[in-house]
Short mmCIF file of C-alpha atoms and ligand atoms in Angstrom, two decimals:
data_model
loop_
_atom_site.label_atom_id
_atom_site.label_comp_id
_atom_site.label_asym_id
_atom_site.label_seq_id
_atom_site.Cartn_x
_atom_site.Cartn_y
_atom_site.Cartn_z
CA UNK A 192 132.13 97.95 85.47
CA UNK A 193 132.50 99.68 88.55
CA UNK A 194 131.43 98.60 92.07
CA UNK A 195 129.11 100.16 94.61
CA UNK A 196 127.70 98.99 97.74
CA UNK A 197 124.21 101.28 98.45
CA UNK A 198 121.12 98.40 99.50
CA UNK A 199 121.09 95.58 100.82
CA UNK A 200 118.43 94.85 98.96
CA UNK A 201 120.85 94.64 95.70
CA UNK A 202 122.11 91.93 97.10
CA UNK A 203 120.92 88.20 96.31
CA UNK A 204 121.69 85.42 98.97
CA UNK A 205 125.00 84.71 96.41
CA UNK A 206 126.21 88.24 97.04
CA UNK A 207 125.74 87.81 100.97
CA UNK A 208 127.80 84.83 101.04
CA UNK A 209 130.29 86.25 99.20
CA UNK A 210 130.87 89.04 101.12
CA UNK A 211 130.75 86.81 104.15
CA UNK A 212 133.75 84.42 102.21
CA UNK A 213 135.53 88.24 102.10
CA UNK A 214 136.09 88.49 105.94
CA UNK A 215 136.78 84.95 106.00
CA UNK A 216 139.57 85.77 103.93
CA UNK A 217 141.25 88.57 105.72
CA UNK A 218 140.78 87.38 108.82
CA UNK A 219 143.35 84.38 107.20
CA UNK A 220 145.52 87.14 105.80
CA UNK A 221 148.75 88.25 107.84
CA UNK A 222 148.50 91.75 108.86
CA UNK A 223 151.86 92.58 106.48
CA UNK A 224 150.04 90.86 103.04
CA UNK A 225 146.96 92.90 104.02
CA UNK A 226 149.01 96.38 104.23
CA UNK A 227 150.35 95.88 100.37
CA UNK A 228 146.08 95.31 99.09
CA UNK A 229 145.04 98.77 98.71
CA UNK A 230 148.60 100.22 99.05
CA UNK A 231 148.65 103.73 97.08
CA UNK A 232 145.00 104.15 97.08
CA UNK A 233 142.96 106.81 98.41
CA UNK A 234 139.48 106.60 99.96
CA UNK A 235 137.39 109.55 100.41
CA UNK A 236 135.25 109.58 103.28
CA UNK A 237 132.32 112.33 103.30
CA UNK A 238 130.10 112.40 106.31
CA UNK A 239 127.61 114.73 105.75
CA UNK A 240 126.52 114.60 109.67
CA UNK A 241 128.68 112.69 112.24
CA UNK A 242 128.77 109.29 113.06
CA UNK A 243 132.28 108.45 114.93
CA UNK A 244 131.75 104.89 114.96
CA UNK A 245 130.80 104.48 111.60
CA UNK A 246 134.12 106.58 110.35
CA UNK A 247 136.66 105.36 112.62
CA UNK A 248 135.79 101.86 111.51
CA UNK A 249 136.26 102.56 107.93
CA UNK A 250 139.53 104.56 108.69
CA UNK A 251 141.15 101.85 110.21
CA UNK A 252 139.48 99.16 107.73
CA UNK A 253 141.19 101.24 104.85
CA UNK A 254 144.56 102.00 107.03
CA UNK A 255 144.99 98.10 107.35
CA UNK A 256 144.71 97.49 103.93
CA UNK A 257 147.58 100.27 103.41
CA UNK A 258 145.44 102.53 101.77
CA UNK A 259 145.04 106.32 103.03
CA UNK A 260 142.02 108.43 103.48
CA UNK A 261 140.93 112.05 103.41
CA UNK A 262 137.58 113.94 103.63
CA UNK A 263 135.20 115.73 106.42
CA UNK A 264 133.17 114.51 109.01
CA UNK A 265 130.52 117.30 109.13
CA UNK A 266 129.18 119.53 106.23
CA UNK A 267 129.23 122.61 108.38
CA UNK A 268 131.96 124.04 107.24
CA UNK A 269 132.75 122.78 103.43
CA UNK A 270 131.36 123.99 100.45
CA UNK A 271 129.04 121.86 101.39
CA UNK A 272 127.55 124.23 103.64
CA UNK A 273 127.53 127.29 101.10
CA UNK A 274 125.06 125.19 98.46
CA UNK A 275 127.25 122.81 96.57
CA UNK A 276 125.23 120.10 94.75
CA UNK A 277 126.02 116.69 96.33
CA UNK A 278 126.90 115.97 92.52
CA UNK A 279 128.96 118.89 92.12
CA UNK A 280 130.38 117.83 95.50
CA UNK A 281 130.91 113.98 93.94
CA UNK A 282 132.43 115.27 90.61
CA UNK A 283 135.04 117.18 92.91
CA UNK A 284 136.21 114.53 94.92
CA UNK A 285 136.51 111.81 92.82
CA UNK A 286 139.19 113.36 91.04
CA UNK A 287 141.37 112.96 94.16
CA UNK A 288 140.35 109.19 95.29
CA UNK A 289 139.89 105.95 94.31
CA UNK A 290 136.57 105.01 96.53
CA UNK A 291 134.38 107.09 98.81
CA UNK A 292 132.52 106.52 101.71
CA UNK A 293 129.30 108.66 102.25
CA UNK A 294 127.17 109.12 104.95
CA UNK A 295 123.84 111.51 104.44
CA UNK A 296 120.93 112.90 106.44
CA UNK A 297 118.55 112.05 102.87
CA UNK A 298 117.56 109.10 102.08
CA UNK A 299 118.87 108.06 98.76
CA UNK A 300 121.82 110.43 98.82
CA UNK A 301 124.21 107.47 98.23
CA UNK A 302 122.35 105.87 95.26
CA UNK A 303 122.54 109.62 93.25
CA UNK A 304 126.21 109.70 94.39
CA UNK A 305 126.76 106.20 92.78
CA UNK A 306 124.73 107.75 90.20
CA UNK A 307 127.30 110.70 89.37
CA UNK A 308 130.95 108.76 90.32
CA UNK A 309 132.87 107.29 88.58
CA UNK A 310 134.55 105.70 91.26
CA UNK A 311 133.30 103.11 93.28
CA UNK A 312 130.53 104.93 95.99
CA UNK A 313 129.89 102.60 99.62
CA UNK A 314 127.20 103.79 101.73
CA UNK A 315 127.76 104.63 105.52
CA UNK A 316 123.92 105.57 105.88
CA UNK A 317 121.29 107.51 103.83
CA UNK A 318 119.40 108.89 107.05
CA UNK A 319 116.25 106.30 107.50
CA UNK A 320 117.10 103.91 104.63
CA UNK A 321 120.25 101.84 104.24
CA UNK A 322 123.34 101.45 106.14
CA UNK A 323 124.40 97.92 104.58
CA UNK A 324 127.85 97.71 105.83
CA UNK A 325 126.05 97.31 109.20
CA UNK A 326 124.10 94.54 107.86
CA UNK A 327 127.22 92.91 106.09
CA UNK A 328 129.14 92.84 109.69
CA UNK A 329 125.94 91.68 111.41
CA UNK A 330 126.17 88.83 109.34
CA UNK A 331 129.87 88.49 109.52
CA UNK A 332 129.41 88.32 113.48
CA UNK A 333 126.92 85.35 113.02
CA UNK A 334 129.30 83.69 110.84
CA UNK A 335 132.01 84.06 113.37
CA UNK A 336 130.34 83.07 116.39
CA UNK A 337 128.01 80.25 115.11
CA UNK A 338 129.86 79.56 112.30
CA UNK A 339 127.12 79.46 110.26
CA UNK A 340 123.69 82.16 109.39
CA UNK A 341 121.69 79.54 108.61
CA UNK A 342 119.26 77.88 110.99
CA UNK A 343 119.87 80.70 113.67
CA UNK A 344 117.04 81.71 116.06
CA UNK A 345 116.83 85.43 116.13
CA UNK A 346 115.55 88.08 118.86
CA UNK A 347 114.91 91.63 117.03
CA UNK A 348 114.89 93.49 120.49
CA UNK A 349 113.86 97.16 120.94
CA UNK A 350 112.83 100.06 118.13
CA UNK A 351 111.73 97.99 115.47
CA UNK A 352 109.37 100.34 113.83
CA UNK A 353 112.21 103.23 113.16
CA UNK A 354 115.39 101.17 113.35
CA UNK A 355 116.77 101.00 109.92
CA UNK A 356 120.09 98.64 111.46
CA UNK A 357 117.03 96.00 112.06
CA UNK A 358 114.76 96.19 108.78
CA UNK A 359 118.08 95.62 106.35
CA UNK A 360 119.07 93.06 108.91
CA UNK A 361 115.99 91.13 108.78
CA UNK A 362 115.64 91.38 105.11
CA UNK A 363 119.68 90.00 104.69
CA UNK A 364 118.72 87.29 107.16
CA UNK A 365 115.52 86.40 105.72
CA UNK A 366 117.09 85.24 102.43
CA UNK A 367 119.12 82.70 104.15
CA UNK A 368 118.26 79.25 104.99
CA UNK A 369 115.50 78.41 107.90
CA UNK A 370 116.49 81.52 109.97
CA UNK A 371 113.32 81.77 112.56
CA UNK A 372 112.77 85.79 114.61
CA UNK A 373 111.37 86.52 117.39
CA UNK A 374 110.28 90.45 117.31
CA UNK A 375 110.09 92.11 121.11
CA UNK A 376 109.09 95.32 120.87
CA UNK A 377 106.72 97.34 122.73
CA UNK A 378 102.97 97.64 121.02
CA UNK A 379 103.73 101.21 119.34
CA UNK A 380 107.14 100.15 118.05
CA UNK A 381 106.26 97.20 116.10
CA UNK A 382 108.16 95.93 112.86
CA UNK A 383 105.97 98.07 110.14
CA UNK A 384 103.72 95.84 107.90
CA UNK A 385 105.97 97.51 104.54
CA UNK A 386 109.44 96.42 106.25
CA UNK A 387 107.31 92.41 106.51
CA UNK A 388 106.03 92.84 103.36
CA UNK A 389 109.39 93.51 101.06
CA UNK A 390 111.21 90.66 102.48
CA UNK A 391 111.61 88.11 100.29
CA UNK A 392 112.16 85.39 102.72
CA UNK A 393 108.71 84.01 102.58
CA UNK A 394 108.83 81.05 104.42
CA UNK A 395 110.32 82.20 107.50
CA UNK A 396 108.89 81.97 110.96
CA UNK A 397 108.07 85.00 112.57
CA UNK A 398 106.61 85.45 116.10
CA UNK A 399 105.59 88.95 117.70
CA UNK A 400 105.82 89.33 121.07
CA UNK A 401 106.51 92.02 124.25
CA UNK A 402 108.26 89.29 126.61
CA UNK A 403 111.93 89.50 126.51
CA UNK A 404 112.24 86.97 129.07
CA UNK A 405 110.56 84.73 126.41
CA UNK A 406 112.53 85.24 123.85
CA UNK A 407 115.72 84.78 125.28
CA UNK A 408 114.51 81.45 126.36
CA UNK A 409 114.21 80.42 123.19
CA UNK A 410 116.55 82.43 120.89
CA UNK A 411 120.16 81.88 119.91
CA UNK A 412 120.91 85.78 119.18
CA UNK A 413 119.17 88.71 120.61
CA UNK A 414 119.71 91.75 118.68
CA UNK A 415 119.17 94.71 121.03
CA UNK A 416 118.73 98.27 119.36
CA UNK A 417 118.86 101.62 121.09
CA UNK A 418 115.05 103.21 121.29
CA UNK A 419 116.49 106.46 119.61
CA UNK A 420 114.74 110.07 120.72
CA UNK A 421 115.60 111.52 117.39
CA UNK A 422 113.07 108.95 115.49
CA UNK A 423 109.94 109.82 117.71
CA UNK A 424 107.78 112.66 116.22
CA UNK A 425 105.89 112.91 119.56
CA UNK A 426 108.26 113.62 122.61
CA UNK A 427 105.79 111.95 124.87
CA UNK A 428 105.78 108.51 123.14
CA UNK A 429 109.29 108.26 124.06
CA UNK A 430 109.29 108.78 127.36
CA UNK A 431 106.65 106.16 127.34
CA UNK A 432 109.10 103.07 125.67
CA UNK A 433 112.57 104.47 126.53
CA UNK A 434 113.24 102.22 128.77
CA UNK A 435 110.96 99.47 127.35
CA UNK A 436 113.54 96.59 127.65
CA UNK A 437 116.83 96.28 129.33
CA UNK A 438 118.92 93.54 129.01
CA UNK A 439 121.21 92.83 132.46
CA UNK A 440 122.20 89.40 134.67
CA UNK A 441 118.95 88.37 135.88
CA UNK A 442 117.37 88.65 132.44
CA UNK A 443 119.89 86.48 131.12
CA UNK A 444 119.41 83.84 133.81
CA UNK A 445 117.08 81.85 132.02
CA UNK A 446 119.34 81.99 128.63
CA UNK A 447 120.96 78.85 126.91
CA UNK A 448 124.42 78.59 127.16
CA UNK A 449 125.26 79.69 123.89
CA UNK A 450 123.04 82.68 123.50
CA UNK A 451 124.68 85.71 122.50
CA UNK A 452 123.62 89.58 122.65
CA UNK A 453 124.42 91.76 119.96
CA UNK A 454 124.01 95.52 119.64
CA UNK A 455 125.10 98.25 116.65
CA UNK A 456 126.42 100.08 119.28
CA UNK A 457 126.37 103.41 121.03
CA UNK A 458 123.97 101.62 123.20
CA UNK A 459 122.81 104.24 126.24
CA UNK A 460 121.01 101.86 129.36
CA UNK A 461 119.41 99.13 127.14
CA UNK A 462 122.54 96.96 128.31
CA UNK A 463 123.44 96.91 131.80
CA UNK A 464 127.56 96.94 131.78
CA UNK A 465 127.21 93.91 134.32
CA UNK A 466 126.32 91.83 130.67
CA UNK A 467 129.55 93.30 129.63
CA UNK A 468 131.81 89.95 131.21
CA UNK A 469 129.50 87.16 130.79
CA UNK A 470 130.05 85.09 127.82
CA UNK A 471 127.19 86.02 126.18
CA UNK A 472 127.91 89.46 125.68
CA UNK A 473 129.57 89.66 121.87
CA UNK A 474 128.64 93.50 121.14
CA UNK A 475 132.51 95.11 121.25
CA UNK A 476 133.75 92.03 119.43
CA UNK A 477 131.10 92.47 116.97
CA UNK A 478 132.77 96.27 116.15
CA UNK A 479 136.15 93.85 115.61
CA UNK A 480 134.35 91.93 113.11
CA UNK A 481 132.78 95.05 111.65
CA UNK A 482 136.43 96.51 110.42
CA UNK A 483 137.36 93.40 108.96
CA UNK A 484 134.06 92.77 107.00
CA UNK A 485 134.51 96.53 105.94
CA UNK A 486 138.65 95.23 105.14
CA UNK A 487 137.03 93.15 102.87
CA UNK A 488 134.52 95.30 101.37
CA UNK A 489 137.35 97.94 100.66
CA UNK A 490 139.21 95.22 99.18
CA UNK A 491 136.86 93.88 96.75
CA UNK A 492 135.35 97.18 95.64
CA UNK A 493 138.66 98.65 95.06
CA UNK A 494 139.56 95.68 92.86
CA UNK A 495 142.54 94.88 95.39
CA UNK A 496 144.29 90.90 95.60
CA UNK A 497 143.30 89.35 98.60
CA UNK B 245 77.37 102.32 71.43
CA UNK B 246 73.66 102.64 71.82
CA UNK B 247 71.78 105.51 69.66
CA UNK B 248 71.16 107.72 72.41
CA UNK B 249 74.47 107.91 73.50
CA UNK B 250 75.88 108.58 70.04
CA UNK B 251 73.62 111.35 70.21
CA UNK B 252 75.46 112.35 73.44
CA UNK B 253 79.02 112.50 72.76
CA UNK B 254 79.29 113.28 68.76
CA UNK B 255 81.32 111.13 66.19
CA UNK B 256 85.28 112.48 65.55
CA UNK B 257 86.78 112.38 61.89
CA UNK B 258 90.36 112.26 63.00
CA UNK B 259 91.79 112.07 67.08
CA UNK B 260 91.93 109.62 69.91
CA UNK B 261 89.23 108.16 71.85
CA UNK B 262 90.32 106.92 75.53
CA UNK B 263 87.95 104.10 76.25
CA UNK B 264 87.31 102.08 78.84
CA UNK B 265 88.17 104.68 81.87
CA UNK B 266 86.66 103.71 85.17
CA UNK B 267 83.63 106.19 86.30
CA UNK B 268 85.10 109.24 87.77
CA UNK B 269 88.96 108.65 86.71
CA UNK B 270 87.21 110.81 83.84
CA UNK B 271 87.92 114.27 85.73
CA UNK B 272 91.52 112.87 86.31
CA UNK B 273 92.46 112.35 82.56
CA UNK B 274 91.06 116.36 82.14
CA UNK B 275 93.41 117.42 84.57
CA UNK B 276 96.31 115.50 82.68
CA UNK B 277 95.79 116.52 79.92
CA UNK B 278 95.31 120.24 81.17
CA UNK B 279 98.82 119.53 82.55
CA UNK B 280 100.43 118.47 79.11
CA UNK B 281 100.88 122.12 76.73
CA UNK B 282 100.65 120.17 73.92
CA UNK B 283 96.94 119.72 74.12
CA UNK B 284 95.81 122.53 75.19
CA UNK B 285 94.63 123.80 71.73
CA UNK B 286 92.79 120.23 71.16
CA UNK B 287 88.93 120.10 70.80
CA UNK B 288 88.01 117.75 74.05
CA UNK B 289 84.53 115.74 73.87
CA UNK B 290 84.32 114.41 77.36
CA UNK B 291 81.28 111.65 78.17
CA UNK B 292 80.57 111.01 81.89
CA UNK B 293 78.77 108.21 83.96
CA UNK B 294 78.26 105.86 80.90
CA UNK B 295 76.71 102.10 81.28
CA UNK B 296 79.74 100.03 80.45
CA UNK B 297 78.90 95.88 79.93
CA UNK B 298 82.57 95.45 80.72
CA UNK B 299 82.99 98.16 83.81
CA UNK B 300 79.44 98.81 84.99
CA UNK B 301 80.09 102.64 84.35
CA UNK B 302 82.49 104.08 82.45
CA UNK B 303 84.06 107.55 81.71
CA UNK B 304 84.80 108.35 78.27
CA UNK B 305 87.13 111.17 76.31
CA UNK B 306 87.57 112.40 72.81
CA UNK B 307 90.56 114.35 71.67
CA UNK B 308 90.55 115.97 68.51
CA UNK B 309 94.39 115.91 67.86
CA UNK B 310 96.76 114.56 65.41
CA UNK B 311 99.06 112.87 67.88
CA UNK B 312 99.40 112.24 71.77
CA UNK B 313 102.90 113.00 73.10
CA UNK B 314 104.58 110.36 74.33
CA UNK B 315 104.79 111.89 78.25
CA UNK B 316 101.13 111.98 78.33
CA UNK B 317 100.47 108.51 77.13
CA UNK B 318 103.09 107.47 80.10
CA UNK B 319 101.55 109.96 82.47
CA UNK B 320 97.95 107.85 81.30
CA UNK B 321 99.27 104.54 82.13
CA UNK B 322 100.23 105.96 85.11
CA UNK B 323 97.34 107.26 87.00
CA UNK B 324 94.58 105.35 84.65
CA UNK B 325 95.59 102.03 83.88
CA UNK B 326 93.86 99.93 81.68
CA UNK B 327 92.44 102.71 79.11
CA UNK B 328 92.31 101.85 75.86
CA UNK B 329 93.10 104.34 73.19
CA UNK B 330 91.45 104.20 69.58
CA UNK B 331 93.11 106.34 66.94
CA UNK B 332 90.38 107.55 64.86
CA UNK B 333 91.18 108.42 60.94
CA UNK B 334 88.33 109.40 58.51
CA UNK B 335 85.89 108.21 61.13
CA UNK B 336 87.07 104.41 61.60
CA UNK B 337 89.19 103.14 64.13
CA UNK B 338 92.79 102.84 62.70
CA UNK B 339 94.58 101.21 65.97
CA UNK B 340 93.96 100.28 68.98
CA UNK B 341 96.16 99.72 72.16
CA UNK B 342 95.09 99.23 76.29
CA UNK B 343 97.68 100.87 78.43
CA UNK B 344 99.09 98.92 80.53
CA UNK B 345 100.94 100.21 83.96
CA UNK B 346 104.77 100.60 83.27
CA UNK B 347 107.52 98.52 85.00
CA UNK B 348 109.75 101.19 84.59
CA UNK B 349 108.57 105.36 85.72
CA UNK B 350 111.65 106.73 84.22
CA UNK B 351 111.85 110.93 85.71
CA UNK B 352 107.90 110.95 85.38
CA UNK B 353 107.53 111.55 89.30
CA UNK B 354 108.99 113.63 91.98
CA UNK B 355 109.04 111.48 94.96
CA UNK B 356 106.24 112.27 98.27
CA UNK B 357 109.27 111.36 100.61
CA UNK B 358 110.26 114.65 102.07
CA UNK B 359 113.62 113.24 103.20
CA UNK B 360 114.50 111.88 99.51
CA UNK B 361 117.68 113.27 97.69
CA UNK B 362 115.93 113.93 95.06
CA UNK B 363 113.84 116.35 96.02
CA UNK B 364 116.79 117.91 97.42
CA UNK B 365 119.21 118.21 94.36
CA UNK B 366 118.80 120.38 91.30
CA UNK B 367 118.22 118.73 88.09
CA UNK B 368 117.89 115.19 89.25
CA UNK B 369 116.53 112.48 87.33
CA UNK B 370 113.82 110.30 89.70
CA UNK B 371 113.01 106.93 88.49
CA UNK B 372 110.33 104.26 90.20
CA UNK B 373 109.32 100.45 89.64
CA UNK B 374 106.58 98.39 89.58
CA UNK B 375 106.70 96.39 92.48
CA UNK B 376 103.28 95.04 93.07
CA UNK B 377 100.47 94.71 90.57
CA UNK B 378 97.87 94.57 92.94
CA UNK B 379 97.20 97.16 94.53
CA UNK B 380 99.88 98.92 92.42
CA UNK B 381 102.41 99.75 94.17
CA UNK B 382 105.80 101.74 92.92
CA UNK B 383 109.08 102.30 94.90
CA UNK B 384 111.37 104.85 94.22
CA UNK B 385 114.74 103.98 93.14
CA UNK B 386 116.74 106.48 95.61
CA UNK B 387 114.96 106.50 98.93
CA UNK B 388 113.92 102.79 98.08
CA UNK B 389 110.51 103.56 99.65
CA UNK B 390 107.17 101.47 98.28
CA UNK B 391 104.27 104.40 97.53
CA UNK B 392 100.78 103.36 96.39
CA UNK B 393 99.20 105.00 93.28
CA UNK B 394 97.14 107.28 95.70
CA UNK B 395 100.42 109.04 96.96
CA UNK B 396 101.59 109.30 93.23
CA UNK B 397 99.15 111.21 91.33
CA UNK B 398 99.42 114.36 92.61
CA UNK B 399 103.40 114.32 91.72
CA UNK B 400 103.27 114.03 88.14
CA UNK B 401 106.37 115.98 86.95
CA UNK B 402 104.82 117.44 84.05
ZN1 LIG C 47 112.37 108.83 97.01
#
């Protein structure tokens, strides 16, 4: 049966480890072995509205594994744009490919594209919902630096209420063993009740609070999220918690040795560059991690022998 | 059935008789089955406000029809859960189920979420599940949002 990766929340704690056991695997793969995995094969990447990061990071992840990719990375000027179904769009391109990557302003618009293909479908983002490859390299980056997931102490930092990157994340992390959160977040940007209420991690400690300082005291991660402008219905509520919590030196003063800060990255000010060379910053290694974990992905959607 | 309120709502030789419908989900049921074609030619005896031992008060509906199409009976368990249905042949009760809410809402909905593919694509199939009994709560399979009953019932693809 074919592969797709669309929700985290298709994934059991088995899955998660897997995938984690994927990057362990290319990261002990020589750069030449990796080239001949997904030699031949095409991957279609369609972003429907642009996310550089995001695309870049698969390019290269599907590059290393000596595949090739084509597609667009706005709809503004494909047929897109002149009223093609996204199936009719999916039936197209999956004729020339092997996999595709898709990245959508609706919510959903990867599940319907798994839906219609039939080759595998990975989703780069369906606007408010899921972006699990995120998630998967979060998770990846835990494993790396800690060496484990479990047993972590976690700081959600920042937009909590809109911030997809941080519901999926919490939900992954909440299925594994004894992982304890701290969510910092300003009063009106509080981790919804609904996001709480689907995780299935019922025994985990949560505490709510609006001290930074606090939780870095006490956390082994803090995961710091970019208060984004484009979430806020009311322009005026933004101004109000833009700059809500910034991480630089002196906030870190008080942090244990081992803490590390991670952020999906752009980030705008809500990381002083000064954070940039202390050890604790682990946010540009973390976008390392994330083309490997994708490496991985590729490889074991695509059926390839790693 | 007390006398009086045989007197009230009058015995049907062949049709359906929803039971058991919570006071005022009555009105609801009328607008269903408004909604489904099939019934629109059906002779409707509608009782309102009853005593009920079992639900205080209670709505009740007759349908003079030979069957009720399968949509409808999903649409039912839908926004009324918990009706029971009585076929009624020659006067006597041939079968009787209670309807219970579905695990499964398979293209019975469109979804509220304005930012959900599938109110975005032509002909899409929407599907929702169960995912909390109480209160009821469904999520829909593409946007992977959780909606309460209360959002639902006013997007009964019908
Ligand atoms: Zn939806």
């Amino acid at each position: 049966m074919k592969r797709d990766l669309i929700s985290i929340e298709d994934l059991s704690e088995k899955h998660l480890r897997d995938y984690l056991e994927l990057g362990k695997r290319v990261e002990g793969t020589s750069p030449e072995v990796c080239r001949k995995v997904l030699a031949g094969r095409i991957l279609g990447v369609l972003f429907y509205e642009p996310s550089t990061r995001t695309r870049l990071s698969f390019e290269a992840a599907m590059l290393r594994m000596g595949g090739q990719v084509i597609g667009f990375s706005e709809a503004l000027n494909t047929s897109v744009a002149k009223g093609e179904s996204l199936a009719d769009t999916i039936h197209t391109v999956e004729q020339y490919c092997d996999a595709i990557v898709i990245r959508h302003p609706r919510e959903g618009a990867a599940r319907l594209a798994a839906e219609v293909s039939r080759v595998p479908v990975i989703n780069a983002g369906d606007g408010a919902n899921q972006h699990p490859t995120q998630t998967l390299l979060d998770l990846y980056t835990l494993q790396n630096l800690f060496g484990r997931v479990d047993g972590l102490r976690i700081a959600l930092v920042g937009d909590l209420k809109y911030s997809r990157t941080v519901h999926s994340l919490f939900h992954a992390l909440a299925r594994f063993k004894d992982v304890r959160f701290r969510f910092v977040s300003p009063e009106t940007l509080k981790m919804p009740e609904y996001v709480i209420e689907a995780s299935e991690g019922a025994t985990t400690e949560v505490i709510e609070t609006t001290s930074l300082e606090e939780a870095i005291s006490d956390s082994d991660v803090v995961y710091m999220t970019r208060i984004q402008r484009e979430r806020f219905p009311d322009p005026v509520e933004y101004e109000k918690v833009k700059d809500a919590y910034r991480l630089d030196r002196a906030a870190l003063q008080n942090a244990p040795a081992h803490l590390k800060v991670l952020h999906p990255l752009p980030r705008v000010n809500e990381i002083a560059t000064e954070v940039d060379s202390t050890p604790h910053a682990a946010y540009f290694p973390q976008a390392g991690y994330g083309m490997t974990m994708r490496q991985g992905i590729l490889a074991h959607l695509l059926g390839g022998k790693l | 059935m007390s006398p009086e309120q045989i007197l009230l709502i009058p015995k049907i030789e062949n049709g359906f008789v929803l039971d058991h419908i919570p006071a005022g989900s009555g009105v609801k049921i009328l607008n269903l089955i408004r909604g489904h074609q099939e019934l629109n030619d059906a002779v409707l005896s509608v009782g309102l406000n009853y005593t009920s031992r079992r639900l205080g008060r209670k709505d009740l509906i007759k349908i003079q029809s030979r069957e009720l199409p399968q949509r409808f009976l999903q649409h039912l368990s839908l926004v009324v859960p918990g009706v029971t249905i009585k076929r009624v042949e020659k006067f006597a009760i041939a079968q009787k189920i209670v309807l219970e809410p579905p695990e499964l809402v398979d293209n019975l909905l469109s979804c509220p979420n304005p930012g959900c593919i599938t109110n975005h694509e032509r002909c899409v199939t929407t599907c929702f599940h169960l995912v909390r009994r109480e209160p009821m709560k469904f999520r829909c399979n593409h946007c992977e949002r959780w909606f309460a009953m209360t959002e639902l019932e006013n997007r009964l693809k019908l």
